[in-house]
Amino acid sequence: MASNRAVAYKGPGEVEVIDIDYPSFELKDGPGVNPANVGRKVPHGAILRTVSTNICGSDQHMVRGRTTAPVDLVLGHEITGEVIEVGPGVEFIKVGDIVSVPFNISCGRCRNCKEGKTGICLNVNPDRPGSAYGYVDMGGWVGGQAEYVLVPYADWNLLKFPDRDQALEKIMDLTMLSDIFPTGFHGAVSAGVTVGSTVYIAGAGPVGLAAAAGAQLLGAAVVIVGDLNEERLAQARSFGCETINVGDGNLVDQLDQLLGVPEVDAAVDAVGFEARSQGGGAHAKEAPATVLNSLMLATGAGGAIGVPGLYVTGDPGAVDEASRVGSLSLSFGTGWAKSLSFTTGQCPVMKYNRRLMMAILHDKVHIAKAVNAKAITLEDAPRGYAEFDAGAATKYVLNPNGYLNA
């Protein structure tokens, strides 16, 4: 039996590369596995040798101790791999295929999946609609920051790349298809971005930068990215975005200086529940509703706000009791008075990933450059997590099996 090394959460601020079981076509008991999922047979699954697997800001929330994630939870929901074994129920996916894995696990059989709502599949997580690899309260499917990983419902979930050599040549771009590129693009689509739009994106982390690249792909006239981190703002400027340091003053005033009007057509929240107050600079205090409230002020009447940024129902490190259970002090009246619309929740990756793959393969977008992707070894994951948490303007891509060295 092959060995399997993986990145595990060991407590607030700590990850470690550990030995775990090689995957089998059955969901075993372990950290975070819902008891109702223990023993679940996966004849429709495929085992992948991981080609690349990325560190995500959503992982970082868990590693900071800001969720109820259990110790030894294997992390990683951004997975690209080579199929090395398929279950007896797999018909179309073949051994040797290079594939992208949508971070949200879906069955392809339930009402929501059939309606394209793959982020809220009804059959893969006994706790609630929606599931993901290596994530708290998402059913207990083992994470993909590992040498090998099991993917259920392989014929449905896996996006096969049409040409192996081409895929490996563009793998640093294609690895973004598992989550952040579709997620950022979904934020822009949800905000109604189209040709000629003015767009404001809160957050210059990888999802915010992916949203900016997505807005450009959709034809936006001006894409403005806001953050407190100057290094990340410089990364946004590197591919043609305007930027705002929200610590330098009122967002609406800064938009007015850039655009000549104090509002945008569309806005995206790529920050989520660990948002910090504007105007506080490097010492800004946490204020979980501040981004959403500022976007309601900054978005024109009748506009839309896409919210790919993560919000949770359990935050042990929250600033107050209400935020601890996901209750935020929103100025909902502002949103109502301006007839704004909001779209939240997991991105339905399969809605976008094939089209975005084609844009990558035909050089219409260079997403790895936009998010400053950097490959590191699996054993280097703790350093990657630490540097990302410290604010590095880098998207860390783990290379467990040496494919990225080829």
Tab-separated table of C-alpha atoms in Angstrom:
chain	number	residue	atom	x	y	z
A	1	MET	CA	0.000	0.000	0.000
A	2	ALA	CA	1.347	3.415	-0.992
A	3	SER	CA	2.102	5.991	1.668
A	4	ASN	CA	0.289	9.319	1.723
A	5	ARG	CA	1.548	12.593	3.171
A	6	ALA	CA	-0.874	15.428	3.863
A	7	VAL	CA	-1.196	18.850	5.495
A	8	ALA	CA	-3.232	18.800	8.707
A	9	TYR	CA	-4.581	21.488	11.041
A	10	LYS	CA	-2.951	21.049	14.467
A	11	GLY	CA	-4.474	23.969	16.373
A	12	PRO	CA	-4.660	27.768	16.060
A	13	GLY	CA	-1.746	29.008	13.985
A	14	GLU	CA	-0.280	25.582	13.341
A	15	VAL	CA	-0.255	23.126	10.447
A	16	GLU	CA	1.889	20.038	10.049
A	17	VAL	CA	2.638	17.555	7.280
A	18	ILE	CA	1.613	14.120	8.567
A	19	ASP	CA	1.180	10.549	7.339
A	20	ILE	CA	-2.413	9.569	6.534
A	21	ASP	CA	-4.069	6.540	4.975
A	22	TYR	CA	-3.929	6.014	1.237
A	23	PRO	CA	-7.427	6.642	-0.163
A	24	SER	CA	-9.948	3.837	-0.573
A	25	PHE	CA	-13.397	3.771	-2.119
A	26	GLU	CA	-15.046	4.205	1.259
A	27	LEU	CA	-15.279	7.214	3.568
A	28	LYS	CA	-13.596	6.249	6.849
A	29	ASP	CA	-13.979	7.737	10.309
A	30	GLY	CA	-11.646	10.612	11.108
A	31	PRO	CA	-11.405	14.260	12.172
A	32	GLY	CA	-14.462	16.167	10.988
A	33	VAL	CA	-16.225	13.212	9.388
A	34	ASN	CA	-19.950	13.283	10.055
A	35	PRO	CA	-20.890	9.955	11.682
A	36	ALA	CA	-23.622	9.522	9.087
A	37	ASN	CA	-20.938	9.532	6.375
A	38	VAL	CA	-18.670	6.924	8.020
A	39	GLY	CA	-18.614	3.777	5.911
A	40	ARG	CA	-20.130	5.474	2.884
A	41	LYS	CA	-19.200	3.491	-0.238
A	42	VAL	CA	-17.758	5.398	-3.201
A	43	PRO	CA	-17.857	3.043	-6.229
A	44	HIS	CA	-18.402	6.149	-8.375
A	45	GLY	CA	-15.121	7.679	-7.206
A	46	ALA	CA	-11.609	8.117	-8.547
A	47	ILE	CA	-8.268	8.215	-6.751
A	48	LEU	CA	-5.971	10.990	-7.936
A	49	ARG	CA	-2.246	11.496	-7.634
A	50	THR	CA	-2.144	15.191	-6.838
A	51	VAL	CA	-0.588	17.387	-9.518
A	52	SER	CA	-1.113	20.664	-7.635
A	53	THR	CA	-3.113	21.762	-4.607
A	54	ASN	CA	-3.345	25.346	-3.433
A	55	ILE	CA	-3.428	27.117	-0.095
A	56	CYS	CA	-6.665	29.115	0.094
A	57	GLY	CA	-7.742	32.032	2.244
A	58	SER	CA	-10.644	29.862	3.392
A	59	ASP	CA	-8.103	27.363	4.756
A	60	GLN	CA	-6.437	30.247	6.542
A	61	HIS	CA	-9.619	31.033	8.494
A	62	MET	CA	-9.483	27.510	9.944
A	63	VAL	CA	-5.762	27.638	10.625
A	64	ARG	CA	-6.191	30.905	12.542
A	65	GLY	CA	-8.629	29.079	14.825
A	66	ARG	CA	-11.572	31.100	13.564
A	67	THR	CA	-13.817	28.092	12.911
A	68	THR	CA	-14.786	24.937	14.778
A	69	ALA	CA	-12.384	22.798	12.722
A	70	PRO	CA	-11.068	19.796	14.723
A	71	VAL	CA	-7.388	19.096	15.227
A	72	ASP	CA	-5.886	16.778	12.569
A	73	LEU	CA	-8.403	17.790	9.913
A	74	VAL	CA	-6.619	17.238	6.577
A	75	LEU	CA	-6.769	20.509	4.660
A	76	GLY	CA	-7.132	21.376	1.008
A	77	HIS	CA	-10.019	21.889	-1.382
A	78	GLU	CA	-8.170	23.294	-4.424
A	79	ILE	CA	-7.065	20.153	-6.261
A	80	THR	CA	-5.735	19.247	-9.692
A	81	GLY	CA	-4.648	15.669	-10.261
A	82	GLU	CA	-3.915	12.657	-12.442
A	83	VAL	CA	-6.395	9.789	-12.259
A	84	ILE	CA	-4.599	6.619	-11.140
A	85	GLU	CA	-7.560	4.405	-10.164
A	86	VAL	CA	-11.312	4.449	-10.765
A	87	GLY	CA	-14.160	2.713	-8.981
A	88	PRO	CA	-16.408	0.153	-10.696
A	89	GLY	CA	-19.125	2.768	-11.187
A	90	VAL	CA	-16.943	5.151	-13.220
A	91	GLU	CA	-17.638	5.017	-16.955
A	92	PHE	CA	-16.056	8.004	-18.717
A	93	ILE	CA	-13.102	9.229	-16.650
A	94	LYS	CA	-10.008	7.116	-17.369
A	95	VAL	CA	-6.697	6.349	-15.673
A	96	GLY	CA	-4.129	8.861	-16.906
A	97	ASP	CA	-6.543	11.768	-17.314
A	98	ILE	CA	-5.337	15.119	-15.943
A	99	VAL	CA	-8.318	16.730	-14.240
A	100	SER	CA	-9.473	19.732	-12.255
A	101	VAL	CA	-11.555	19.061	-9.153
A	102	PRO	CA	-14.297	21.566	-8.258
A	103	PHE	CA	-13.899	22.387	-4.576
A	104	ASN	CA	-17.587	21.842	-3.956
A	105	ILE	CA	-18.504	18.173	-3.963
A	106	SER	CA	-21.768	17.383	-5.693
A	107	CYS	CA	-23.660	14.247	-6.643
A	108	GLY	CA	-25.164	15.255	-9.992
A	109	ARG	CA	-28.377	13.499	-8.989
A	110	CYS	CA	-30.272	15.771	-6.597
A	111	ARG	CA	-32.626	18.599	-7.497
A	112	ASN	CA	-30.055	21.310	-6.787
A	113	CYS	CA	-27.342	19.659	-8.898
A	114	LYS	CA	-29.764	19.227	-11.786
A	115	GLU	CA	-30.532	22.951	-11.554
A	116	GLY	CA	-26.808	23.810	-11.640
A	117	LYS	CA	-26.610	24.671	-7.926
A	118	THR	CA	-23.635	22.405	-7.272
A	119	GLY	CA	-22.476	24.470	-4.300
A	120	ILE	CA	-25.515	23.314	-2.339
A	121	CYS	CA	-25.801	19.639	-3.278
A	122	LEU	CA	-28.324	17.859	-1.064
A	123	ASN	CA	-26.706	14.416	-0.914
A	124	VAL	CA	-23.049	14.740	0.064
A	125	ASN	CA	-23.161	16.363	3.511
A	126	PRO	CA	-25.520	15.167	6.252
A	127	ASP	CA	-25.085	18.467	8.158
A	128	ARG	CA	-26.369	20.929	5.563
A	129	PRO	CA	-26.577	21.492	1.800
A	130	GLY	CA	-23.133	21.832	0.239
A	131	SER	CA	-19.819	20.107	0.783
A	132	ALA	CA	-16.100	20.516	0.164
A	133	TYR	CA	-12.853	18.629	0.638
A	134	GLY	CA	-10.934	19.185	3.866
A	135	TYR	CA	-13.293	21.757	5.334
A	136	VAL	CA	-15.085	22.118	8.653
A	137	ASP	CA	-18.765	21.074	8.713
A	138	MET	CA	-18.600	19.966	5.074
A	139	GLY	CA	-19.214	16.251	5.559
A	140	GLY	CA	-15.706	15.062	6.340
A	141	TRP	CA	-14.399	14.360	2.842
A	142	VAL	CA	-10.601	14.159	3.187
A	143	GLY	CA	-8.689	17.215	2.012
A	144	GLY	CA	-6.477	17.364	-1.041
A	145	GLN	CA	-3.311	18.987	0.307
A	146	ALA	CA	-1.907	15.489	0.048
A	147	GLU	CA	-0.066	13.172	-2.294
A	148	TYR	CA	-3.274	11.249	-3.091
A	149	VAL	CA	-6.958	12.059	-2.731
A	150	LEU	CA	-10.345	10.429	-3.342
A	151	VAL	CA	-12.923	12.259	-5.481
A	152	PRO	CA	-16.528	10.961	-5.359
A	153	TYR	CA	-18.913	11.019	-8.332
A	154	ALA	CA	-15.907	11.249	-10.637
A	155	ASP	CA	-17.746	11.249	-13.972
A	156	TRP	CA	-19.792	14.210	-12.759
A	157	ASN	CA	-17.275	16.205	-10.743
A	158	LEU	CA	-14.045	15.991	-12.697
A	159	LEU	CA	-13.157	18.422	-15.497
A	160	LYS	CA	-10.814	16.580	-17.861
A	161	PHE	CA	-8.221	18.677	-19.659
A	162	PRO	CA	-8.291	17.929	-23.397
A	163	ASP	CA	-4.534	17.515	-23.885
A	164	ARG	CA	-2.100	16.277	-21.236
A	165	ASP	CA	1.001	18.095	-22.505
A	166	GLN	CA	-0.862	21.384	-22.956
A	167	ALA	CA	-2.382	21.040	-19.501
A	168	LEU	CA	0.962	20.475	-17.806
A	169	GLU	CA	2.438	23.409	-19.714
A	170	LYS	CA	-0.299	25.707	-18.371
A	171	ILE	CA	-0.786	23.984	-15.035
A	172	MET	CA	-0.082	27.040	-12.870
A	173	ASP	CA	-3.052	28.738	-14.521
A	174	LEU	CA	-5.261	25.654	-14.684
A	175	THR	CA	-4.782	24.884	-10.997
A	176	MET	CA	-6.831	28.008	-10.253
A	177	LEU	CA	-9.931	26.401	-11.832
A	178	SER	CA	-10.668	24.320	-8.730
A	179	ASP	CA	-11.745	27.374	-6.721
A	180	ILE	CA	-10.413	30.904	-6.811
A	181	PHE	CA	-10.805	31.705	-10.492
A	182	PRO	CA	-14.427	30.491	-10.729
A	183	THR	CA	-15.131	31.942	-7.282
A	184	GLY	CA	-13.788	35.376	-8.183
A	185	PHE	CA	-15.485	35.226	-11.586
A	186	HIS	CA	-18.759	34.243	-9.883
A	187	GLY	CA	-18.433	37.295	-7.642
A	188	ALA	CA	-18.108	39.503	-10.716
A	189	VAL	CA	-20.969	37.779	-12.558
A	190	SER	CA	-23.171	37.991	-9.456
A	191	ALA	CA	-22.445	41.705	-9.259
A	192	GLY	CA	-23.695	42.139	-12.798
A	193	VAL	CA	-20.337	43.093	-14.313
A	194	THR	CA	-20.533	43.546	-18.060
A	195	VAL	CA	-18.973	45.573	-20.878
A	196	GLY	CA	-18.332	49.119	-19.658
A	197	SER	CA	-19.016	48.479	-15.959
A	198	THR	CA	-17.226	50.293	-13.182
A	199	VAL	CA	-16.385	47.729	-10.509
A	200	TYR	CA	-15.096	47.931	-6.951
A	201	ILE	CA	-13.596	44.791	-5.390
A	202	ALA	CA	-12.999	44.728	-1.647
A	203	GLY	CA	-9.943	42.622	-0.872
A	204	ALA	CA	-6.716	42.111	-2.814
A	205	GLY	CA	-6.090	38.555	-1.709
A	206	PRO	CA	-6.132	35.798	-4.344
A	207	VAL	CA	-9.944	35.679	-4.636
A	208	GLY	CA	-10.142	39.465	-4.967
A	209	LEU	CA	-7.433	39.435	-7.630
A	210	ALA	CA	-9.237	36.589	-9.415
A	211	ALA	CA	-12.451	38.639	-9.264
A	212	ALA	CA	-10.564	41.563	-10.791
A	213	ALA	CA	-9.214	39.383	-13.608
A	214	GLY	CA	-12.724	38.011	-14.082
A	215	ALA	CA	-14.204	41.506	-14.263
A	216	GLN	CA	-11.654	42.418	-16.927
A	217	LEU	CA	-12.558	39.273	-18.864
A	218	LEU	CA	-16.232	40.324	-18.690
A	219	GLY	CA	-15.392	43.685	-20.241
A	220	ALA	CA	-15.403	46.076	-17.285
A	221	ALA	CA	-14.264	49.598	-18.110
A	222	VAL	CA	-12.630	50.223	-14.736
A	223	VAL	CA	-11.721	47.679	-12.059
A	224	ILE	CA	-10.801	49.130	-8.655
A	225	VAL	CA	-9.384	46.927	-5.898
A	226	GLY	CA	-9.347	48.026	-2.262
A	227	ASP	CA	-7.264	46.677	0.613
A	228	LEU	CA	-5.067	47.709	3.555
A	229	ASN	CA	-2.050	45.728	2.265
A	230	GLU	CA	0.148	47.788	-0.066
A	231	GLU	CA	2.013	44.758	-1.420
A	232	ARG	CA	-1.272	43.165	-2.495
A	233	LEU	CA	-2.496	46.442	-3.972
A	234	ALA	CA	0.705	46.610	-6.040
A	235	GLN	CA	-0.085	43.126	-7.330
A	236	ALA	CA	-3.533	44.375	-8.438
A	237	ARG	CA	-1.935	47.287	-10.268
A	238	SER	CA	0.428	44.897	-12.053
A	239	PHE	CA	-2.362	43.740	-14.375
A	240	GLY	CA	-4.173	47.020	-14.920
A	241	CYS	CA	-6.389	47.579	-11.893
A	242	GLU	CA	-6.851	50.876	-10.108
A	243	THR	CA	-6.379	50.605	-6.340
A	244	ILE	CA	-7.576	52.168	-3.119
A	245	ASN	CA	-5.964	51.814	0.296
A	246	VAL	CA	-9.056	51.821	2.494
A	247	GLY	CA	-6.922	52.887	5.443
A	248	ASP	CA	-6.320	56.248	3.762
A	249	GLY	CA	-9.856	57.558	4.097
A	250	ASN	CA	-13.505	57.181	3.233
A	251	LEU	CA	-14.166	54.704	0.413
A	252	VAL	CA	-16.879	56.796	-1.246
A	253	ASP	CA	-14.629	59.872	-1.292
A	254	GLN	CA	-11.768	57.880	-2.828
A	255	LEU	CA	-14.075	56.466	-5.498
A	256	ASP	CA	-15.213	59.998	-6.304
A	257	GLN	CA	-11.600	61.071	-6.776
A	258	LEU	CA	-10.955	58.168	-9.167
A	259	LEU	CA	-14.176	58.137	-11.159
A	260	GLY	CA	-15.676	61.592	-10.758
A	261	VAL	CA	-18.715	59.984	-9.109
A	262	PRO	CA	-18.909	58.504	-5.605
A	263	GLU	CA	-20.201	55.074	-6.626
A	264	VAL	CA	-19.672	52.096	-8.908
A	265	ASP	CA	-22.001	49.979	-11.007
A	266	ALA	CA	-21.017	46.721	-9.323
A	267	ALA	CA	-19.172	45.582	-6.208
A	268	VAL	CA	-17.597	42.376	-4.896
A	269	ASP	CA	-16.854	41.397	-1.277
A	270	ALA	CA	-13.747	39.193	-1.431
A	271	VAL	CA	-12.881	39.759	2.242
A	272	GLY	CA	-15.474	37.964	4.364
A	273	PHE	CA	-15.993	37.773	8.085
A	274	GLU	CA	-12.481	38.761	9.222
A	275	ALA	CA	-12.898	42.253	7.730
A	276	ARG	CA	-11.277	45.234	9.412
A	277	SER	CA	-12.559	48.769	9.820
A	278	GLN	CA	-11.652	51.431	7.284
A	279	GLY	CA	-9.399	54.293	8.261
A	280	GLY	CA	-7.424	52.378	10.873
A	281	GLY	CA	-4.391	51.612	8.765
A	282	ALA	CA	-2.275	48.685	9.845
A	283	HIS	CA	-3.900	48.764	13.295
A	284	ALA	CA	-7.506	48.629	12.015
A	285	LYS	CA	-9.825	46.740	14.346
A	286	GLU	CA	-11.884	43.782	13.236
A	287	ALA	CA	-15.388	44.755	12.167
A	288	PRO	CA	-17.090	41.849	10.380
A	289	ALA	CA	-19.892	43.881	8.758
A	290	THR	CA	-17.777	46.822	7.612
A	291	VAL	CA	-17.139	45.632	4.051
A	292	LEU	CA	-20.763	44.800	3.340
A	293	ASN	CA	-21.946	48.114	4.771
A	294	SER	CA	-19.357	50.086	2.811
A	295	LEU	CA	-20.289	48.285	-0.417
A	296	MET	CA	-23.942	49.193	0.048
A	297	LEU	CA	-22.921	52.859	0.266
A	298	ALA	CA	-20.559	52.586	-2.714
A	299	THR	CA	-22.815	50.706	-5.137
A	300	GLY	CA	-25.201	52.702	-7.316
A	301	ALA	CA	-28.954	52.337	-6.893
A	302	GLY	CA	-30.244	49.228	-8.626
A	303	GLY	CA	-26.778	47.661	-8.602
A	304	ALA	CA	-25.633	44.330	-7.274
A	305	ILE	CA	-23.072	43.015	-4.813
A	306	GLY	CA	-21.394	39.636	-5.233
A	307	VAL	CA	-20.235	38.085	-1.953
A	308	PRO	CA	-17.739	35.263	-2.556
A	309	GLY	CA	-15.980	36.224	0.713
A	310	LEU	CA	-16.584	33.631	3.422
A	311	TYR	CA	-19.037	34.165	6.276
A	312	VAL	CA	-19.535	31.477	8.918
A	313	THR	CA	-22.061	30.430	11.548
A	314	GLY	CA	-19.432	29.483	14.117
A	315	ASP	CA	-16.464	31.771	14.889
A	316	PRO	CA	-14.763	31.133	18.260
A	317	GLY	CA	-12.557	34.210	17.809
A	318	ALA	CA	-15.304	36.685	16.968
A	319	VAL	CA	-15.267	40.224	18.358
A	320	ASP	CA	-18.711	39.866	19.985
A	321	GLU	CA	-21.355	37.268	20.812
A	322	ALA	CA	-23.518	38.058	17.787
A	323	SER	CA	-20.628	37.656	15.350
A	324	ARG	CA	-19.704	34.394	17.054
A	325	VAL	CA	-22.800	32.818	15.462
A	326	GLY	CA	-22.655	34.774	12.228
A	327	SER	CA	-25.064	37.584	13.128
A	328	LEU	CA	-23.760	40.871	11.737
A	329	SER	CA	-24.942	44.448	12.218
A	330	LEU	CA	-25.869	45.259	8.623
A	331	SER	CA	-27.408	48.482	7.397
A	332	PHE	CA	-29.991	46.490	5.499
A	333	GLY	CA	-32.181	49.554	5.166
A	334	THR	CA	-29.516	51.125	2.971
A	335	GLY	CA	-29.556	48.122	0.675
A	336	TRP	CA	-33.351	48.111	0.560
A	337	ALA	CA	-33.623	51.843	-0.132
A	338	LYS	CA	-31.169	51.538	-3.041
A	339	SER	CA	-32.803	48.368	-4.457
A	340	LEU	CA	-29.508	46.489	-4.252
A	341	SER	CA	-29.269	42.758	-4.813
A	342	PHE	CA	-26.868	40.352	-3.074
A	343	THR	CA	-25.565	36.919	-4.041
A	344	THR	CA	-23.790	34.896	-1.362
A	345	GLY	CA	-22.571	31.359	-0.746
A	346	GLN	CA	-20.273	28.845	-2.397
A	347	CYS	CA	-19.538	29.406	-6.058
A	348	PRO	CA	-21.080	26.649	-8.227
A	349	VAL	CA	-17.692	25.924	-9.813
A	350	MET	CA	-19.036	23.666	-12.557
A	351	LYS	CA	-21.090	26.568	-13.921
A	352	TYR	CA	-17.881	28.303	-14.979
A	353	ASN	CA	-14.852	26.008	-14.946
A	354	ARG	CA	-14.990	24.663	-18.504
A	355	ARG	CA	-15.409	28.125	-20.037
A	356	LEU	CA	-12.603	29.525	-17.901
A	357	MET	CA	-10.432	26.548	-18.865
A	358	MET	CA	-10.935	27.452	-22.521
A	359	ALA	CA	-10.020	31.078	-21.809
A	360	ILE	CA	-6.782	29.873	-20.190
A	361	LEU	CA	-5.918	27.359	-22.922
A	362	HIS	CA	-6.426	30.010	-25.611
A	363	ASP	CA	-4.446	32.707	-23.760
A	364	LYS	CA	-7.380	35.029	-23.073
A	365	VAL	CA	-6.395	35.303	-19.419
A	366	HIS	CA	-3.236	34.685	-17.349
A	367	ILE	CA	-4.667	34.066	-13.905
A	368	ALA	CA	-1.490	32.632	-12.324
A	369	LYS	CA	0.341	35.876	-13.101
A	370	ALA	CA	-2.566	37.961	-11.801
A	371	VAL	CA	-2.548	36.214	-8.410
A	372	ASN	CA	1.274	35.836	-8.310
A	373	ALA	CA	1.232	32.033	-8.067
A	374	LYS	CA	4.292	30.352	-6.576
A	375	ALA	CA	4.974	26.607	-6.379
A	376	ILE	CA	6.387	25.140	-3.164
A	377	THR	CA	6.826	21.588	-1.900
A	378	LEU	CA	4.254	19.842	0.256
A	379	GLU	CA	6.739	19.775	3.127
A	380	ASP	CA	7.029	23.566	2.805
A	381	ALA	CA	3.307	24.044	3.434
A	382	PRO	CA	3.721	25.349	7.021
A	383	ARG	CA	5.967	28.139	5.699
A	384	GLY	CA	3.480	28.909	2.934
A	385	TYR	CA	0.655	29.190	5.451
A	386	ALA	CA	2.726	31.454	7.696
A	387	GLU	CA	3.775	33.785	4.880
A	388	PHE	CA	0.265	33.946	3.447
A	389	ASP	CA	-1.136	34.739	6.899
A	390	ALA	CA	1.449	37.522	7.255
A	391	GLY	CA	0.045	39.161	4.120
A	392	ALA	CA	2.284	37.935	1.311
A	393	ALA	CA	0.922	38.914	-2.101
A	394	THR	CA	1.322	35.334	-3.279
A	395	LYS	CA	-0.898	32.390	-4.148
A	396	TYR	CA	0.948	29.329	-2.829
A	397	VAL	CA	0.633	26.186	-4.944
A	398	LEU	CA	1.746	22.933	-3.342
A	399	ASN	CA	3.638	20.420	-5.489
A	400	PRO	CA	3.345	17.053	-3.699
A	401	ASN	CA	4.463	14.744	-6.486
A	402	GLY	CA	6.932	16.771	-8.564
A	403	TYR	CA	4.710	17.482	-11.559
A	404	LEU	CA	5.477	21.204	-11.375
A	405	ASN	CA	9.205	20.509	-11.686
A	406	ALA	CA	8.790	18.838	-15.064
